[in-house]
Coordinates of C-alpha atoms in Angstrom, one line a residue:
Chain A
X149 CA -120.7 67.9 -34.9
X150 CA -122.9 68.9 -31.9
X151 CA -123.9 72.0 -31.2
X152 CA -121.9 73.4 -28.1
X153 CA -124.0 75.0 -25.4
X154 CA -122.2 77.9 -25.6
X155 CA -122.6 79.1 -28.9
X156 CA -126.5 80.7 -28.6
X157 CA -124.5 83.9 -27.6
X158 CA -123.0 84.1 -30.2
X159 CA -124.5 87.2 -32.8
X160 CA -123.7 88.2 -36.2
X161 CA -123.6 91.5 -37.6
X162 CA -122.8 93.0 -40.6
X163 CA -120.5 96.6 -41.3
X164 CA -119.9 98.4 -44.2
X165 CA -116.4 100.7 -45.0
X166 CA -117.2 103.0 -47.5
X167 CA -114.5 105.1 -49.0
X168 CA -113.7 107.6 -51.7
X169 CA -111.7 110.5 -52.7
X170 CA -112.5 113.8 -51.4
X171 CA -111.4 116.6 -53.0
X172 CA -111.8 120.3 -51.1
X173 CA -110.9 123.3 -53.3
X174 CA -107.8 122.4 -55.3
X175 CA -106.1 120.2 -52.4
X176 CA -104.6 117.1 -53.3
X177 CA -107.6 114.2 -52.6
X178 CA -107.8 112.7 -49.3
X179 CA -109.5 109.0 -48.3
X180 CA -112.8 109.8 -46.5
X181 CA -115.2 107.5 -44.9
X182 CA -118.7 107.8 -43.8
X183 CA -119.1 107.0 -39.7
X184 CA -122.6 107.0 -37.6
X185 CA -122.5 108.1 -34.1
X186 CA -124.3 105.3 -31.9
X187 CA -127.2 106.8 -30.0
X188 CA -127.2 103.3 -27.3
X189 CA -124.9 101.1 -25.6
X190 CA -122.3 100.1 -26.0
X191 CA -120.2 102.7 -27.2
X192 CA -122.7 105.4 -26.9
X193 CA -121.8 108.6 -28.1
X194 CA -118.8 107.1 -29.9
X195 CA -118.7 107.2 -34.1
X196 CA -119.1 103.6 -35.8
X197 CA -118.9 101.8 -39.3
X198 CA -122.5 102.0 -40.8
X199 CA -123.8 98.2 -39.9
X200 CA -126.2 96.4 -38.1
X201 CA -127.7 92.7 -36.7
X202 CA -128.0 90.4 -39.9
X203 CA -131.5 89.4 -40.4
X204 CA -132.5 85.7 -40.9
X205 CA -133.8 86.0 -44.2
X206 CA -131.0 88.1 -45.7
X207 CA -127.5 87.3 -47.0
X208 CA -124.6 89.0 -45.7
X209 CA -124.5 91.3 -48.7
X210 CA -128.1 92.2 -48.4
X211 CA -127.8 92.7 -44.6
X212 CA -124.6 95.0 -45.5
X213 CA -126.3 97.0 -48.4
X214 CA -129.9 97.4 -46.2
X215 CA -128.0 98.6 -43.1
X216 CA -126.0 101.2 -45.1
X217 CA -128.4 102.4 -47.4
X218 CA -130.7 102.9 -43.1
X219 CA -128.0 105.0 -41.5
X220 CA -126.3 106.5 -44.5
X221 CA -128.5 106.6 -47.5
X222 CA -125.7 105.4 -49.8
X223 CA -126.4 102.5 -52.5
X224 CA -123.1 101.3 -53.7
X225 CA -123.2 99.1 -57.1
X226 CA -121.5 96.5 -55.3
X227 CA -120.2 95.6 -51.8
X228 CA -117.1 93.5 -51.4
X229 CA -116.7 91.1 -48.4
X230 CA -113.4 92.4 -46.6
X231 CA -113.1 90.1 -43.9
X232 CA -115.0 88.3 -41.3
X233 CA -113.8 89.6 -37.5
X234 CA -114.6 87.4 -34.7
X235 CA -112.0 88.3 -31.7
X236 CA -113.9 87.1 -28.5
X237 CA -113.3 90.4 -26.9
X238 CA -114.5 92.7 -29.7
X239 CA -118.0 93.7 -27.6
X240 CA -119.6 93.1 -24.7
X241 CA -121.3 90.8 -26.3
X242 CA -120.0 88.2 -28.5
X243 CA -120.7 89.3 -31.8
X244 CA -119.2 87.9 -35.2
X245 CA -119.0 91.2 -37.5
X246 CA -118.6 90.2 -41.4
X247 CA -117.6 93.5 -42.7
X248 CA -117.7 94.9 -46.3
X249 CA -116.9 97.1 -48.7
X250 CA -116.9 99.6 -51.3
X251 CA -115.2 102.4 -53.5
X252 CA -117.7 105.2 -54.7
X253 CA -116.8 108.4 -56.3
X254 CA -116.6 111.5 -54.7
X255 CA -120.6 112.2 -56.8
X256 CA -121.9 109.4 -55.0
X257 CA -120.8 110.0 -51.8
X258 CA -122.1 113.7 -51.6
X259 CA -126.4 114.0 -51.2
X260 CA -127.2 110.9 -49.5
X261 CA -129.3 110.7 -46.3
X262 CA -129.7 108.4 -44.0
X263 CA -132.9 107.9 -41.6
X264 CA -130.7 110.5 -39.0
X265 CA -128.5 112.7 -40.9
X266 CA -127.4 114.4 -38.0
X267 CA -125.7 111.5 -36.4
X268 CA -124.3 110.5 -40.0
X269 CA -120.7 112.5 -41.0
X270 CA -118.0 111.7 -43.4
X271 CA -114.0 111.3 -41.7
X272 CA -110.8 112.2 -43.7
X273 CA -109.2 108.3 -42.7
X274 CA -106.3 109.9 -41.4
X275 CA -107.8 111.9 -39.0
X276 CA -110.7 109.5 -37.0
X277 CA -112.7 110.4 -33.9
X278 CA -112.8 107.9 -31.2
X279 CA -114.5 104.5 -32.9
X280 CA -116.3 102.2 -31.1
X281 CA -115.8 98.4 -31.2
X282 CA -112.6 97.3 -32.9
X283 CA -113.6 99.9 -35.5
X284 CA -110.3 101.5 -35.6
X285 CA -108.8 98.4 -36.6
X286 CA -111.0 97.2 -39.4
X287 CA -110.8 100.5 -41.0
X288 CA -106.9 100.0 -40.6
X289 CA -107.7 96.8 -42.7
X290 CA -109.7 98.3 -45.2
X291 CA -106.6 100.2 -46.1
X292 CA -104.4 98.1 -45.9
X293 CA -106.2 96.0 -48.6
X294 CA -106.7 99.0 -50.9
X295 CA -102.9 99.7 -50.6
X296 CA -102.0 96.0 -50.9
X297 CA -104.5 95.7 -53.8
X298 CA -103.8 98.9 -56.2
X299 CA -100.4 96.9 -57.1
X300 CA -102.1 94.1 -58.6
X301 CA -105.4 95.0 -59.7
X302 CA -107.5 98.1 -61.2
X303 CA -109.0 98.8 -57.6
X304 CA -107.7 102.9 -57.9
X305 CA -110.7 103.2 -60.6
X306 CA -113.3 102.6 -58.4
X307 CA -112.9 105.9 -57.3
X308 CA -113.1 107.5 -60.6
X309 CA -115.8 108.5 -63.2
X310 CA -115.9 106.2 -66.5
X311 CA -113.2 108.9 -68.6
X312 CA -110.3 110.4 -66.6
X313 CA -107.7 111.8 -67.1
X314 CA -103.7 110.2 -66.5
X315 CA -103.1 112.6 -63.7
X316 CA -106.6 111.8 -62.5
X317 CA -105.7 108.0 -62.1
X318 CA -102.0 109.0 -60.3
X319 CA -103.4 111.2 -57.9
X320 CA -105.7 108.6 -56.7
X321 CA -102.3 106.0 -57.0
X322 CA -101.4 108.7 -54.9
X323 CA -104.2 109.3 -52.0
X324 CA -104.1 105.2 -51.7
X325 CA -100.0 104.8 -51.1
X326 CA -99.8 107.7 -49.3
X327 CA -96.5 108.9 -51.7
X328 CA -96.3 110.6 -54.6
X329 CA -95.3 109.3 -57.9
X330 CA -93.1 110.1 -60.8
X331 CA -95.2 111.2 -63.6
X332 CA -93.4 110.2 -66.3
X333 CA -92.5 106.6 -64.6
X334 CA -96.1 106.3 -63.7
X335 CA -97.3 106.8 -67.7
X336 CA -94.8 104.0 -68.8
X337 CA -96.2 101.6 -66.4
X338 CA -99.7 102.0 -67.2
X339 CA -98.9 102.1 -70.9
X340 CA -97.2 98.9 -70.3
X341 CA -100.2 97.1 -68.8
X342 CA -102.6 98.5 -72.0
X343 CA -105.5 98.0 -69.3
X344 CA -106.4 102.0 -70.8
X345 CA -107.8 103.1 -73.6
X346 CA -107.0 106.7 -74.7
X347 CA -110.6 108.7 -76.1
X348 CA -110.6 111.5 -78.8
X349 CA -111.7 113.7 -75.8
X350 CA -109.3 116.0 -73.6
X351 CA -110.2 117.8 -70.7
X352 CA -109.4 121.6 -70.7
X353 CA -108.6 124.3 -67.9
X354 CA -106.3 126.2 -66.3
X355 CA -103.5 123.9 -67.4
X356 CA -102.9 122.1 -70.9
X357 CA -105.6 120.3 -72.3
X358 CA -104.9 116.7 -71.3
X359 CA -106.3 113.7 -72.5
X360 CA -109.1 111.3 -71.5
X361 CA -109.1 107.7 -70.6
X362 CA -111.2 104.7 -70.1
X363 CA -110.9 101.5 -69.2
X364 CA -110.1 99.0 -71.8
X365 CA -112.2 96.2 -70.7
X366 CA -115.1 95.0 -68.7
X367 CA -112.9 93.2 -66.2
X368 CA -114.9 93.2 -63.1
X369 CA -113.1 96.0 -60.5
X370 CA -114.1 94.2 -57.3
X371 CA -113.7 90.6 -56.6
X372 CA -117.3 89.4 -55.3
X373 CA -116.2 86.2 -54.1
X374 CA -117.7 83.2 -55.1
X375 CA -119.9 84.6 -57.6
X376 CA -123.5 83.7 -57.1
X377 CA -126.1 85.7 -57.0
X378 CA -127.4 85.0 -53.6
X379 CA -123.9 86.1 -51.8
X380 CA -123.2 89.3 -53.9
X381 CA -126.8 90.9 -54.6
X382 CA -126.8 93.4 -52.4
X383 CA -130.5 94.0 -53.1
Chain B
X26 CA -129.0 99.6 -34.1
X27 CA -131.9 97.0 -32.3
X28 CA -131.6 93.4 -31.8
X29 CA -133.9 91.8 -34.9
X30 CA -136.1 89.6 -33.3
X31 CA -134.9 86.7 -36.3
X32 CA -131.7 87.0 -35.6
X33 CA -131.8 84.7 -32.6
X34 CA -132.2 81.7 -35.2
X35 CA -128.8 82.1 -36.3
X36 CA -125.8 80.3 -35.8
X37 CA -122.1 80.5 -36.6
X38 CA -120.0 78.0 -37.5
X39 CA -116.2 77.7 -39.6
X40 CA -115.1 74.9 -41.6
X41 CA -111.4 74.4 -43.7
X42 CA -110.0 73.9 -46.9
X43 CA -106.4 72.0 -46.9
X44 CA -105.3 71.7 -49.5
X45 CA -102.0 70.0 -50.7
X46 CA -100.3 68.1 -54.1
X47 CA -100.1 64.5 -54.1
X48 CA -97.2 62.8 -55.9
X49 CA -98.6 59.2 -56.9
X50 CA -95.4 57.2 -58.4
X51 CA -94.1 59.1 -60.8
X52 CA -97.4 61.2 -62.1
X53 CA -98.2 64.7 -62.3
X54 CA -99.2 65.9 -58.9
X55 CA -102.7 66.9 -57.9
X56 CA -104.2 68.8 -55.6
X57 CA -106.1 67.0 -52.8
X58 CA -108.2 67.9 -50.1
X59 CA -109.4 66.0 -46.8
X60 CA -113.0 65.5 -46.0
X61 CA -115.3 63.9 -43.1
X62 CA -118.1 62.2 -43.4
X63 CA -121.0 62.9 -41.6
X64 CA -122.9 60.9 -39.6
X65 CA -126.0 62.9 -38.7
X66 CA -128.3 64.8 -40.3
X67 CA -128.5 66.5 -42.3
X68 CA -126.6 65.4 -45.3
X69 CA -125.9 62.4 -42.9
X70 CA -123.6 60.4 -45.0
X71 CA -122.3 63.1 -47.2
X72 CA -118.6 64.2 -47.3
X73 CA -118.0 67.8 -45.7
X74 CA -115.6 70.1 -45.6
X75 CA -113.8 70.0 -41.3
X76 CA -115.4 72.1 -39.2
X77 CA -118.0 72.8 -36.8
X78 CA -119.5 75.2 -34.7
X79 CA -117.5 78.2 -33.2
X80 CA -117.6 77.7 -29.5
X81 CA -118.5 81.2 -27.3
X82 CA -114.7 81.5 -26.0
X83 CA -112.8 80.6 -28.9
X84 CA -112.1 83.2 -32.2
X85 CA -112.8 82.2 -35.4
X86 CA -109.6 81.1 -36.6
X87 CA -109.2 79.1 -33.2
X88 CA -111.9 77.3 -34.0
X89 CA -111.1 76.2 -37.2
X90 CA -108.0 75.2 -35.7
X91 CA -109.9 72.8 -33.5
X92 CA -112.2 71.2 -35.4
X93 CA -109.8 71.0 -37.9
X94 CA -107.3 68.7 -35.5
X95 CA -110.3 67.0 -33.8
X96 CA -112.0 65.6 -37.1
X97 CA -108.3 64.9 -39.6
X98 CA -105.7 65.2 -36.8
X99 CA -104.0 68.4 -39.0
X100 CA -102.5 71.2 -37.4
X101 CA -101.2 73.8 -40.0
X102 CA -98.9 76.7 -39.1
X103 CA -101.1 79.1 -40.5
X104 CA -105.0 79.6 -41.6
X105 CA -106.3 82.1 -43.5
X106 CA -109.1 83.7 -43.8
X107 CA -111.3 82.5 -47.2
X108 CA -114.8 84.2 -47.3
X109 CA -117.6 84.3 -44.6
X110 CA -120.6 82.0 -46.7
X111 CA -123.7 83.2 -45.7
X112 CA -126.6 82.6 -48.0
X113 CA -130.1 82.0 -46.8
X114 CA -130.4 78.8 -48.2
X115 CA -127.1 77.3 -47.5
X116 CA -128.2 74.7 -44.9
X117 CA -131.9 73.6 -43.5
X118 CA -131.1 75.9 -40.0
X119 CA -129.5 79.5 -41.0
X120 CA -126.1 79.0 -40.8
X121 CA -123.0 81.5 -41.1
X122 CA -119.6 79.5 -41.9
X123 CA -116.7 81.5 -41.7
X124 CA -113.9 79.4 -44.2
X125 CA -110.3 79.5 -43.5
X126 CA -108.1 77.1 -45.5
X127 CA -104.4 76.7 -45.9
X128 CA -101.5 74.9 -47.7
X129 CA -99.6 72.2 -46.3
X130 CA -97.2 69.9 -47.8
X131 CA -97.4 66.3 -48.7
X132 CA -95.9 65.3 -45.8
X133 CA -98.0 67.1 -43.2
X134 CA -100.3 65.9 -44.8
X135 CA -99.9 62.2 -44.5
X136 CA -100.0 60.4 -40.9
X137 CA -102.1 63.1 -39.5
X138 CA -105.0 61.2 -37.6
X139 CA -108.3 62.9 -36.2
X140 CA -110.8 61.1 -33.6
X141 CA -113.3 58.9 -36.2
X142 CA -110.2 58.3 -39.0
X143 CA -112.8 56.1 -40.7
X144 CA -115.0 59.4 -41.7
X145 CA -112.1 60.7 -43.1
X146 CA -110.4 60.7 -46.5
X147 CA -108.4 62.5 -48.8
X148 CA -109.8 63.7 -52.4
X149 CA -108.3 64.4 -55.8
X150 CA -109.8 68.3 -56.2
X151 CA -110.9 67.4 -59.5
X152 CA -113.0 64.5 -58.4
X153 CA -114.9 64.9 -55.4
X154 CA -117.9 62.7 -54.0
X155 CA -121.1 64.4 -53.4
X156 CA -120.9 67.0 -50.6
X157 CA -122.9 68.1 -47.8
X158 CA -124.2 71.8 -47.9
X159 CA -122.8 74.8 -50.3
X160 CA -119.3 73.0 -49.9
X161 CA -118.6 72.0 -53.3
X162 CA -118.9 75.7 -54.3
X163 CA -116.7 76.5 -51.1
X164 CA -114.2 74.1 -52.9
X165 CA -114.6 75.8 -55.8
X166 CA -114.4 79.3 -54.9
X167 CA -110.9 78.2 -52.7
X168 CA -109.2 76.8 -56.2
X169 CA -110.5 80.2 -58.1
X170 CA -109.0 82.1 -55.0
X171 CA -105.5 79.6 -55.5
X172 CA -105.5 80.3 -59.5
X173 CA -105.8 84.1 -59.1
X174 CA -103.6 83.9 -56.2
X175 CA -100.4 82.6 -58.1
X176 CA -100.5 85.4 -60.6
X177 CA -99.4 88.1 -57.9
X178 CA -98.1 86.4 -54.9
X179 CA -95.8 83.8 -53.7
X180 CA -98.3 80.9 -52.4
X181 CA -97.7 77.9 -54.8
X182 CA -93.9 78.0 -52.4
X183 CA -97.0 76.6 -49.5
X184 CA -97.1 73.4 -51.1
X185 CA -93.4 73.1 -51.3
X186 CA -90.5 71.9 -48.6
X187 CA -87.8 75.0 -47.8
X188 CA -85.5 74.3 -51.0
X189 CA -87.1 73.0 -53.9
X190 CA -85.8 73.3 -57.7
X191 CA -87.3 75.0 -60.5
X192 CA -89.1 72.0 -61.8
X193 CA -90.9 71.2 -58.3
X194 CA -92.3 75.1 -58.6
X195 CA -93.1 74.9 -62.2
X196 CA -94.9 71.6 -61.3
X197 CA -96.9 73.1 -58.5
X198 CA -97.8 76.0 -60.9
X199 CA -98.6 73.8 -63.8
X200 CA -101.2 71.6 -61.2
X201 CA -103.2 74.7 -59.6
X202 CA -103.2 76.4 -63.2
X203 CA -104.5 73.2 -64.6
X204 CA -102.0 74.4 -67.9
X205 CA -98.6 73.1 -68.9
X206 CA -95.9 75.8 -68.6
X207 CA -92.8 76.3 -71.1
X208 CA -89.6 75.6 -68.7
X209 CA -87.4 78.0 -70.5
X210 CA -90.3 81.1 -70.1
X211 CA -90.9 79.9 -66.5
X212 CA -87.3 80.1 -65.7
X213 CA -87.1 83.8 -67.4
X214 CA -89.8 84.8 -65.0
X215 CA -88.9 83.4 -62.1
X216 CA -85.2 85.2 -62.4
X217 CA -87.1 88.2 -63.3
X218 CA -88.5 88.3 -59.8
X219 CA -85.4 88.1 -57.7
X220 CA -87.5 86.5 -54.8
X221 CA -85.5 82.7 -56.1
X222 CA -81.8 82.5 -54.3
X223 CA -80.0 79.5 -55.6
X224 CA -78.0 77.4 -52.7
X225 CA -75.3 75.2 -53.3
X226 CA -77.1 72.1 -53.4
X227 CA -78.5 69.7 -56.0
X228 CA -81.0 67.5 -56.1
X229 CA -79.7 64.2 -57.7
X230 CA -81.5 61.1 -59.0
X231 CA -82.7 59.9 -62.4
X232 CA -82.0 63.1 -64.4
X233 CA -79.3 65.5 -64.4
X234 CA -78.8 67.4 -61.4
X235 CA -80.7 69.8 -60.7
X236 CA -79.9 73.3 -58.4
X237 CA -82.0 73.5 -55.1
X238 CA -83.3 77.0 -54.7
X239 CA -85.1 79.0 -51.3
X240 CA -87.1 81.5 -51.0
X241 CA -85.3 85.0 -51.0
X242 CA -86.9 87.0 -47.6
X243 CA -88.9 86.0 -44.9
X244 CA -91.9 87.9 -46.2
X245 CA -95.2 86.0 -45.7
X246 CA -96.5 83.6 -48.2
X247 CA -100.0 83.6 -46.0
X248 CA -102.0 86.9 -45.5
X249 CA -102.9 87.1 -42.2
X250 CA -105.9 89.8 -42.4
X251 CA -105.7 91.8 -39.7
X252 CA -102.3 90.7 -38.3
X253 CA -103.8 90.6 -34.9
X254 CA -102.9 88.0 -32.8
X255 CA -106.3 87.0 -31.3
X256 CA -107.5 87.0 -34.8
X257 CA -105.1 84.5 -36.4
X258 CA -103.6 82.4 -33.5
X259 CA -104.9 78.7 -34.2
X260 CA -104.4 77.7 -30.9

């Protein structure tokens, strides 16, 4: 294998999606996303995933989690790889973007700064300004995935403190499929899976005091690939 | 977002992971894998995964595509995305691989011819020569991804001509599971599913006959990330 001629133009970068569950005053949740308005060309003016060039002493991860944690301020506990997108007519420039990402909860989303909080915002995902790049379509992606993925895995709780509450866990079933769900149906399936463990605790308000939950084991949430320390630390 | 001044150091570069089941005479099938020897530094002389580097004009799947049918002469319907492998260390130069791998069947897999078919061989997945680079953990991380996979989608049918009987897809579950199934449960489950219509036909031969079943919908056993065209055409 030679090394083609071409292939110095080629660049890597690294983007994060970010999402979680915003709730305003009683609404039902919505996804939200964090974006970064690009200050130079290309694209400038226009709102982008939080990213950057990948350094040659970083991994991916790293380069992911130190470009976020610039523009944004945010420090996930772990980032996982979504997808690598390499279209040839994607930028300007060619430019491989290996993009990744992360669930938080709605606390960790909220107080975080970035080095220009004024060109930082956070985006309800179903209402997005003009992206730059094919930004439109890897956030399309990301949700896709997290759609695809809440029917075979415990993805929804990445979005929700350690105890919740049944309702708690539908509504963000919810928020992801876009659809709402029977109650009573949805509390047989999860019983049926025994992946929750009910707590003596029960949270009280307005309505009927309803119980707590937690998960029942320490089953990783996020699939971080091939499992070595060097490709997941994101620090 | 400025251009690091490391950056320029890096290269990109994709390699593949076929994989199929080999029926030896009679014996439980195994998975197998082709691989190229290389004959330059580094790791001159050590088996590799296909591949090489991603040319300025071409996306990534295309060139995977390419280097897959120059070095083994395979041309798969479909690749998919595995995981972008990017650690520091992976390789003397800093080099990103983007993976893609795929399923073919025994017969695609046999006959296909690439330009040195002396560098080339196939490998039983559970005995593999010393490899070049991170690639034995690539190979790893492919038959974690193939394991999990089975649980929640359809792709053991990759390995497995359009009508097949219950005891070919039990077999090809048994071999990436490494675990010997109960027929009788396997059967249950399968029917549970509904995705199994029986045809009309039976295979006939040494045993009893047995019903030939297909697939129930066109839905696809490969996921195709983004679904963009540019993204996953191989050619």
């Amino acid at each position: 294998m030679t090394r083609s001629e071409h292939e110095d133009g080629i660049r890597v970068a690294v983007s994060t999606v970010i999402l979680t569950l915003r709730r305003d005053g009683g609404q039902a949740p919505r996804l939200a996303l964090p974006l970064v308005r690009r200050t130079r060309d290309p694209h400038a003016g226009a709102w982008a995933l939080p990213g950057g060039w990948l350094d040659d002493a970083e991994s991916l991860a790293a380069a992911a989690a130190r470009t976020l944690a610039e523009t944004t301020g945010l420090a996930p506990s772990y980032l996982e790889q979504l997808y690598a997108f390499g279209a040839v007519d994607r930028s300007p420039s060619r430019v491989i973007s290996v993009v990744y990402w992360a669930l938080v909860r709605e606390e960790e989303s909220v107080g975080a700064v970035g080095s220009d909080p004024e060109n930082v915002a956070w985006f309800d995902a179903e209402d997005l300004p003009g992206l730059a790049f094919d930004h439109a379509r890897i956030i399309e992606y990301a949700l896709w995935r997290l759609r695809n993925k809440v029917g075979y895995s415990r993805v929804a709780q990445g979005f929700l403190p350690p105890e919740f509450t049944l309702a708690d866990l539908r509504e963000a079933y919810e928020t992801i499929l876009g659809r709402r769900l029977d109650p009573a149906n949805f509390r047989r399936q999860v019983d049926a899976t025994r992946t929750l463990i009910p707590t003596n605790a029960f949270r009280t308000g307005s309505h009927r005091p309803a119980r707590l939950y937690r998960d029942a084991t320490d089953v990783e949430l996020a699939d971080r690939g091939p499992l070595s320390p060097e490709e997941t630390r994101t620090s």
